């Protein structure tokens, strides 16, 4: 069946695209292989010039790109504009910093001269998700292209227009046709691409099962992988923290992108001394959120990206409630009425008294559903925060230096934010531990993931 672009707010099919045939896929792989030797020999200044043209396109056409994101996956339009702006930010960051991050590093040894040189690997396949359909791609593509690699994008099948728009941005920016190509293929073709000798490495952002599959296929070919998988991020609030700011940030951290973010806070762990006030304020704000048309700037929560995601979320809540969890607000599919009646909307939901054996306790829940927990002290807070197979991000609210130190040292996560919401930043490495994956994107560490770290020794 063709790849379909379906508006999740209305259920309307807005466009279809045919899968690449085997000859078409072969042509794209040949083009990537032919482009790499030329692209790797360009200077950082030449690559930066092209990357800065991508910045200009993203900034000047951000509203148009935002509409495509909102149409295909239901992102609120204001958030979609911000996403396009963030893509420009990461392109600018690597245009300005790639040469510095990949400069030769002199090392004193017994040789006359020895140093480390960073060189590109070749074609990097990116298997990307739908939830941040531009940002997830650009945070891979900007460092990969600036390092001298070429990119192949297998995007989620429900955002084909986003995938094609990104390819067009890089082409218009001046990168050669083979430097960045979108592959309109199904998931069943991913293994064939990974196994191809012209593909040097793979990066995936997605679910844990998808990560296991891609990593196992790449492992058999002895190819480098970076995996950014799921999360069940804790959001801890201690009595010394700013409660008002913590509550406001907690709601935003849970409902960002309609709750469909790997680094969205999902488990809110609150000290007993302030729990009742936190719960009251949190539920009050969640109830007041406006659910509806994502193209309306007044909307807080748009639809979930697909009907299946909505069904999965409903099941996770129902199973948790059947196990003993209680609903303080929400808990049902939301009918937005009119032409939105068929949309994948779900009420902002708050669960409490959550049993350990239920999905809401430690699983990743993709949607506007928050799990609240009461703890008696910092030891209980850290233990509960770490009681999940995931380890992507964590946030803690405290003004106590000793507590901050313990959270920074003891929370099992790739990033810890104190008195703020977990977010990705082009200047900082991003990634997880445990079942949240391995490797890093962004910052200096991100651009060094897909290079040959070559030792040079001269007598």
Coordinates of C-alpha atoms in Angstrom, one line a residue:
X1 CA 0.0 0.0 0.0
X2 CA 1.2 3.6 -0.7
X3 CA 2.6 5.7 2.1
X4 CA -0.2 7.9 3.4
X5 CA -0.2 11.3 4.9
X6 CA -3.3 11.5 7.2
X7 CA -4.4 14.5 9.2
X8 CA -4.7 13.2 12.8
X9 CA -7.1 16.0 13.7
X10 CA -9.7 15.0 11.1
X11 CA -8.8 11.5 9.9
X12 CA -8.6 12.8 6.4
X13 CA -6.1 11.3 4.0
X14 CA -4.3 14.3 2.4
X15 CA -1.7 12.7 0.3
X16 CA -0.2 9.4 -0.8
X17 CA 3.2 8.4 -2.0
X18 CA 4.5 5.3 -3.7
X19 CA 7.3 3.3 -2.1
X20 CA 10.6 3.3 -3.8
X21 CA 11.1 0.4 -6.1
X22 CA 14.2 -1.7 -5.8
X23 CA 15.8 0.0 -8.8
X24 CA 14.9 3.5 -7.4
X25 CA 16.4 2.6 -4.1
X26 CA 19.6 1.2 -5.8
X27 CA 19.9 4.5 -7.7
X28 CA 19.8 6.5 -4.4
X29 CA 22.4 4.3 -2.8
X30 CA 24.7 4.6 -5.8
X31 CA 24.2 8.4 -5.7
X32 CA 25.1 8.5 -2.0
X33 CA 28.2 6.4 -2.6
X34 CA 29.3 8.6 -5.6
X35 CA 28.7 11.8 -3.7
X36 CA 30.7 10.9 -0.5
X37 CA 34.2 11.1 -2.0
X38 CA 33.6 14.6 -3.3
X39 CA 31.7 15.9 -0.3
X40 CA 34.3 14.7 2.2
X41 CA 36.9 16.7 0.4
X42 CA 35.0 20.0 0.7
X43 CA 36.3 22.4 3.3
X44 CA 34.5 23.2 6.5
X45 CA 34.1 26.7 5.2
X46 CA 32.3 25.4 2.1
X47 CA 30.1 23.1 4.1
X48 CA 29.3 25.9 6.5
X49 CA 28.3 28.2 3.7
X50 CA 25.7 25.6 2.5
X51 CA 24.5 24.9 6.1
X52 CA 24.0 28.7 6.6
X53 CA 21.8 28.8 3.5
X54 CA 19.7 26.0 5.2
X55 CA 19.4 28.3 8.2
X56 CA 18.1 31.1 6.0
X57 CA 15.5 28.8 4.4
X58 CA 14.3 27.4 7.8
X59 CA 14.0 30.9 9.3
X60 CA 12.3 32.5 6.3
X61 CA 9.8 29.7 5.7
X62 CA 9.2 28.5 9.2
X63 CA 5.5 29.1 9.1
X64 CA 5.2 26.9 6.0
X65 CA 7.2 24.1 7.5
X66 CA 5.2 24.4 10.7
X67 CA 1.9 23.9 8.8
X68 CA 3.3 20.7 7.2
X69 CA 4.3 19.3 10.7
X70 CA 0.9 20.2 12.1
X71 CA -1.0 18.7 9.2
X72 CA 0.9 15.4 9.3
X73 CA 1.3 14.7 13.0
X74 CA -1.0 17.1 14.9
X75 CA 1.7 19.3 16.6
X76 CA 0.2 22.5 17.9
X77 CA 1.1 25.2 15.4
X78 CA 3.0 27.4 17.8
X79 CA 5.2 24.4 18.8
X80 CA 5.7 23.6 15.1
X81 CA 7.0 27.1 14.4
X82 CA 9.4 26.8 17.4
X83 CA 10.6 23.4 16.1
X84 CA 11.5 24.9 12.7
X85 CA 13.4 27.7 14.5
X86 CA 15.3 25.1 16.6
X87 CA 16.3 23.3 13.4
X88 CA 17.8 26.6 12.2
X89 CA 19.6 26.9 15.5
X90 CA 21.3 23.4 15.3
X91 CA 22.3 24.1 11.7
X92 CA 23.9 27.4 12.7
X93 CA 25.6 25.8 15.7
X94 CA 27.4 23.2 13.6
X95 CA 28.1 25.6 10.8
X96 CA 30.0 27.7 13.3
X97 CA 31.5 24.9 15.5
X98 CA 32.1 21.8 13.4
X99 CA 35.6 22.7 12.4
X100 CA 36.6 23.4 16.0
X101 CA 35.0 20.1 17.2
X102 CA 36.8 18.1 14.6
X103 CA 40.2 19.9 14.6
X104 CA 43.3 17.7 15.0
X105 CA 44.2 17.0 18.7
X106 CA 47.9 17.0 19.4
X107 CA 49.0 14.3 21.9
X108 CA 52.5 14.3 23.4
X109 CA 54.2 10.9 22.9
X110 CA 57.6 9.5 22.2
X111 CA 57.1 10.3 18.5
X112 CA 58.2 13.4 16.8
X113 CA 54.6 14.3 16.3
X114 CA 51.4 12.5 17.2
X115 CA 47.8 13.6 17.0
X116 CA 44.2 12.5 16.6
X117 CA 42.4 13.2 13.3
X118 CA 38.6 13.0 12.8
X119 CA 37.4 11.8 9.4
X120 CA 34.0 11.0 8.0
X121 CA 32.8 7.5 7.6
X122 CA 30.5 7.6 4.6
X123 CA 26.8 7.3 4.2
X124 CA 24.9 7.3 7.5
X125 CA 21.3 5.9 7.6
X126 CA 18.9 7.7 9.9
X127 CA 15.7 5.9 11.0
X128 CA 13.7 8.8 12.4
X129 CA 10.3 9.1 14.3
X130 CA 7.3 11.2 13.6
X131 CA 7.0 13.1 16.9
X132 CA 9.5 15.8 16.1
X133 CA 9.5 15.3 12.4
X134 CA 11.9 18.1 11.6
X135 CA 14.1 18.5 14.7
X136 CA 14.9 14.8 15.1
X137 CA 16.2 14.8 11.5
X138 CA 18.2 18.1 11.6
X139 CA 20.0 17.2 14.9
X140 CA 21.4 14.2 13.0
X141 CA 21.8 15.8 9.6
X142 CA 23.6 19.0 10.5
X143 CA 26.5 17.4 12.3
X144 CA 26.7 14.5 9.8
X145 CA 26.9 16.7 6.8
X146 CA 29.3 19.2 8.5
X147 CA 31.6 16.2 9.3
X148 CA 31.7 15.3 5.7
X149 CA 29.4 12.3 5.7
X150 CA 26.3 11.9 3.5
X151 CA 22.9 11.2 4.9
X152 CA 20.1 8.8 4.0
X153 CA 16.7 9.3 5.8
X154 CA 14.2 6.7 6.4
X155 CA 11.5 8.8 8.1
X156 CA 8.3 7.5 9.8
X157 CA 5.7 6.6 7.3
X158 CA 3.1 9.0 8.6
X159 CA 5.2 12.1 7.9
X160 CA 6.3 11.7 4.2
X161 CA 5.7 15.4 3.3
X162 CA 8.0 16.4 6.2
X163 CA 10.7 14.0 4.9
X164 CA 10.6 15.3 1.4
X165 CA 10.6 18.9 2.6
X166 CA 13.8 18.3 4.6
X167 CA 15.5 16.8 1.5
X168 CA 14.4 19.8 -0.5
X169 CA 15.9 22.2 2.1
X170 CA 19.3 20.7 1.8
X171 CA 19.2 20.6 -1.9
X172 CA 18.1 24.3 -2.1
X173 CA 20.9 25.1 0.4
X174 CA 23.4 23.9 -2.2
X175 CA 24.3 20.5 -1.0
X176 CA 24.7 18.0 -3.9
X177 CA 21.7 15.7 -4.6
X178 CA 23.5 12.7 -3.1
X179 CA 24.5 14.4 0.1
X180 CA 21.1 14.0 1.8
X181 CA 18.3 11.8 0.4
X182 CA 14.9 10.7 1.7
X183 CA 14.1 7.1 1.2
X184 CA 10.3 6.5 0.9
X185 CA 10.5 2.9 2.0
X186 CA 8.6 0.7 4.5
X187 CA 10.2 -0.7 7.7
X188 CA 10.6 -4.0 6.0
X189 CA 13.2 -2.5 3.7
X190 CA 15.4 -1.0 6.5
X191 CA 17.4 -4.2 7.0
X192 CA 18.2 -4.3 3.3
X193 CA 19.7 -0.7 3.5
X194 CA 21.6 -1.4 6.7
X195 CA 23.2 -4.5 5.2
X196 CA 24.3 -2.7 2.1
X197 CA 28.0 -2.2 2.0
X198 CA 27.7 1.4 0.9
X199 CA 26.1 2.3 4.2
X200 CA 28.7 3.0 6.9
X201 CA 26.6 3.6 10.1
X202 CA 23.1 3.9 11.4
X203 CA 21.3 6.2 13.9
X204 CA 17.8 5.6 15.2
X205 CA 15.4 7.5 17.3
X206 CA 12.4 5.5 18.2
X207 CA 11.0 2.7 20.3
X208 CA 12.9 0.1 22.3
X209 CA 11.9 -2.8 19.9
X210 CA 12.9 -0.8 16.9
X211 CA 16.3 0.0 18.5
X212 CA 16.9 -3.7 19.3
X213 CA 16.1 -4.7 15.7
X214 CA 18.3 -2.0 14.1
X215 CA 21.2 -2.6 16.5
X216 CA 21.1 -6.4 15.9
X217 CA 21.1 -6.0 12.1
X218 CA 23.9 -3.4 12.2
X219 CA 25.8 -5.5 14.7
X220 CA 25.9 -8.4 12.3
X221 CA 27.5 -6.1 9.8
X222 CA 29.8 -4.6 12.4
X223 CA 28.5 -1.1 11.8
X224 CA 28.4 1.7 14.3
X225 CA 25.0 2.7 15.7
X226 CA 23.6 5.4 17.9
X227 CA 20.3 4.7 19.6
X228 CA 18.0 7.3 21.2
X229 CA 15.0 5.2 22.5
X230 CA 12.2 5.7 25.0
X231 CA 12.0 7.3 28.3
X232 CA 9.9 7.3 31.5
X233 CA 11.4 10.5 32.9
X234 CA 11.0 11.3 36.6
X235 CA 10.2 14.9 37.7
X236 CA 11.0 15.2 41.4
X237 CA 9.8 18.1 43.6
X238 CA 11.3 18.6 47.1
X239 CA 10.1 21.1 49.8
X240 CA 13.0 23.5 49.2
X241 CA 12.1 24.0 45.6
X242 CA 9.9 26.7 44.0
X243 CA 6.5 25.0 44.1
X244 CA 4.7 27.4 41.9
X245 CA 7.4 27.2 39.2
X246 CA 7.6 23.5 39.6
X247 CA 3.9 23.0 39.0
X248 CA 3.7 25.2 35.9
X249 CA 6.8 23.5 34.5
X250 CA 5.5 20.1 35.3
X251 CA 2.3 20.6 33.2
X252 CA 4.4 21.9 30.3
X253 CA 6.9 19.0 30.7
X254 CA 4.1 16.4 30.6
X255 CA 2.0 17.9 27.7
X256 CA 4.7 19.2 25.4
X257 CA 4.0 17.9 21.8
X258 CA 0.7 16.5 23.0
X259 CA 2.6 14.4 25.5
X260 CA 4.4 12.6 22.7
X261 CA 8.0 13.2 23.6
X262 CA 10.7 10.7 24.8
X263 CA 12.0 13.4 27.2
X264 CA 8.6 14.5 28.4
X265 CA 8.3 14.2 32.2
X266 CA 6.0 11.2 32.8
X267 CA 6.3 10.3 36.5
X268 CA 5.9 13.1 39.1
X269 CA 7.6 12.2 42.4
X270 CA 6.6 14.7 45.1
X271 CA 7.7 15.0 48.7
X272 CA 4.8 14.3 51.2
X273 CA 5.3 17.7 52.8
X274 CA 4.1 19.5 49.7
X275 CA 2.3 16.7 47.8
X276 CA -1.3 17.8 48.5
X277 CA -0.7 21.3 47.3
X278 CA 1.2 20.1 44.2
X279 CA -1.5 17.7 43.3
X280 CA -4.3 20.3 43.7
X281 CA -2.5 22.9 41.5
X282 CA -1.3 20.3 38.9
X283 CA -4.8 18.8 38.4
X284 CA -6.3 22.3 38.2
X285 CA -4.0 23.4 35.4
X286 CA -4.4 20.0 33.5
X287 CA -8.2 20.4 33.6
X288 CA -8.0 23.9 32.1
X289 CA -5.9 22.9 29.1
X290 CA -7.6 23.5 25.8
X291 CA -7.9 20.4 23.6
X292 CA -8.7 20.9 19.9
X293 CA -7.6 22.0 16.5
X294 CA -3.8 22.1 16.4
X295 CA -3.8 24.8 13.7
X296 CA -5.5 27.2 16.2
X297 CA -2.9 29.1 18.2
X298 CA -5.1 29.0 21.3
X299 CA -4.9 25.2 21.4
X300 CA -2.8 23.6 24.1
X301 CA -3.3 19.9 23.2
X302 CA -3.7 18.6 19.7
X303 CA -4.4 15.1 18.6
X304 CA -2.2 12.1 19.0
X305 CA -0.3 11.3 15.8
X306 CA -2.1 8.1 14.8
X307 CA -5.2 6.1 15.7
X308 CA -3.0 3.2 16.9
X309 CA -1.1 5.5 19.3
X310 CA -4.5 6.6 20.7
X311 CA -5.6 3.0 21.1
X312 CA -2.3 2.1 22.9
X313 CA -2.7 5.0 25.3
X314 CA -6.3 4.1 26.1
X315 CA -5.2 0.6 26.9
X316 CA -2.3 1.7 29.1
X317 CA -4.7 3.8 31.2
X318 CA -7.4 1.2 31.3
X319 CA -5.0 -1.5 32.4
X320 CA -3.5 0.8 35.1
X321 CA -6.9 1.7 36.4
X322 CA -8.0 -2.0 36.4
X323 CA -4.9 -2.7 38.5
X324 CA -5.9 -0.1 41.1
X325 CA -4.8 3.4 39.8
X326 CA -7.2 6.2 40.3
X327 CA -8.1 9.0 37.8
X328 CA -8.2 12.5 39.2
X329 CA -9.0 14.1 35.8
X330 CA -9.4 12.9 32.2
X331 CA -9.0 9.3 31.4
X332 CA -11.0 9.1 28.1
X333 CA -10.8 9.8 24.4
X334 CA -11.9 13.4 23.7
X335 CA -14.5 14.2 21.0
X336 CA -13.6 17.7 19.6
X337 CA -16.8 17.7 17.5
X338 CA -17.5 19.0 14.0
X339 CA -14.8 18.1 11.4
X340 CA -12.6 17.1 14.3
X341 CA -14.9 14.4 15.6
X342 CA -12.8 11.7 14.0
X343 CA -9.6 13.1 15.4
X344 CA -7.2 11.2 17.7
X345 CA -7.8 13.4 20.8
X346 CA -7.3 12.3 24.4
X347 CA -8.1 14.2 27.6
X348 CA -5.3 15.5 29.7
X349 CA -5.2 12.9 32.5
X350 CA -3.8 12.5 36.0
X351 CA -3.4 9.2 37.7
X352 CA -2.6 8.5 41.4
X353 CA -2.3 5.4 43.6
X354 CA -0.5 3.6 40.8
X355 CA 0.4 -0.1 41.5
X356 CA 3.9 -1.3 40.6
X357 CA 2.6 -3.9 38.1
X358 CA 0.7 -1.4 36.0
X359 CA 1.9 0.4 32.8
X360 CA 1.6 3.9 34.4
X361 CA 4.2 3.0 37.1
X362 CA 7.4 2.8 35.0
X363 CA 6.5 2.3 31.3
X364 CA 6.7 5.0 28.7
X365 CA 3.3 6.5 28.1
X366 CA 3.1 8.5 24.9
X367 CA 0.3 11.0 25.4
X368 CA -1.0 13.6 27.9
X369 CA -1.2 11.3 30.9
X370 CA 0.7 12.0 34.1
X371 CA 1.5 9.6 37.0
X372 CA 1.8 11.2 40.5
X373 CA 3.7 9.6 43.4
X374 CA 4.1 10.7 47.0
X375 CA 7.4 10.0 48.8
X376 CA 8.7 10.6 52.3
X377 CA 12.3 11.6 51.7
X378 CA 15.1 11.9 49.1
X379 CA 16.1 8.3 49.4
X380 CA 12.6 7.2 48.3
X381 CA 12.5 9.8 45.6
X382 CA 15.8 8.5 44.0
X383 CA 14.8 4.9 44.4
X384 CA 11.5 5.4 42.7
X385 CA 13.0 7.6 40.0
X386 CA 15.4 4.8 39.1
X387 CA 12.8 2.1 39.2
X388 CA 12.4 1.9 35.4
X389 CA 14.3 0.2 32.6
X390 CA 14.7 3.6 31.0
X391 CA 17.3 6.3 31.7
X392 CA 16.9 9.2 29.3
X393 CA 16.2 12.4 31.3
X394 CA 15.4 13.5 34.8
X395 CA 14.4 16.7 36.5
X396 CA 14.6 17.7 40.1
X397 CA 13.4 20.8 41.9
X398 CA 15.4 21.7 45.0
X399 CA 17.3 24.7 46.4
X400 CA 19.3 22.5 48.8
X401 CA 22.9 22.0 47.6
X402 CA 23.2 18.6 49.2
X403 CA 20.0 17.4 47.5
X404 CA 21.2 18.8 44.2
X405 CA 24.5 16.9 44.5
X406 CA 22.7 13.6 45.2
X407 CA 20.3 14.0 42.3
X408 CA 23.1 14.8 39.9
X409 CA 25.2 11.8 41.1
X410 CA 22.5 9.2 41.7
X411 CA 19.8 9.7 39.1
X412 CA 20.3 7.1 36.3
X413 CA 19.8 9.2 33.3
X414 CA 21.7 10.7 30.3
X415 CA 20.8 14.2 31.5
X416 CA 19.7 15.7 34.8
X417 CA 18.0 19.2 34.9
X418 CA 17.8 21.0 38.3
X419 CA 14.9 23.4 38.6
X420 CA 14.1 23.3 34.9
X421 CA 12.4 21.1 32.2
X422 CA 14.5 18.5 30.4
X423 CA 15.2 19.7 26.9
X424 CA 17.7 19.1 24.1
X425 CA 20.2 21.9 23.2
X426 CA 22.6 21.9 20.2
X427 CA 25.4 22.9 22.6
X428 CA 24.9 19.9 25.0
X429 CA 25.2 16.1 24.4
X430 CA 21.9 14.3 24.3
X431 CA 21.2 10.6 24.9
X432 CA 20.4 8.0 27.5
X433 CA 21.5 5.0 29.4
X434 CA 19.9 1.6 30.2
X435 CA 17.0 0.8 27.7
X436 CA 17.0 4.4 26.6
X437 CA 19.9 3.7 24.2
X438 CA 23.5 4.6 23.8
X439 CA 25.7 7.1 22.0
X440 CA 25.1 10.8 22.0
X441 CA 23.7 13.4 19.7
X442 CA 24.4 17.2 19.6
X443 CA 27.3 19.1 21.0
X444 CA 30.9 18.1 20.5
X445 CA 30.2 14.5 21.3
X446 CA 27.4 14.2 18.8
X447 CA 29.5 15.2 15.8
X448 CA 32.2 12.7 16.8
X449 CA 29.9 9.7 16.8
X450 CA 30.1 9.1 13.1
X451 CA 33.8 9.8 12.3
X452 CA 36.9 7.7 12.2
X453 CA 38.9 8.7 15.3
X454 CA 42.3 8.2 13.6
X455 CA 45.6 8.0 15.5
X456 CA 48.5 9.5 13.6
X457 CA 52.1 8.9 14.9
X458 CA 55.2 10.3 13.1
X459 CA 58.8 9.6 13.9

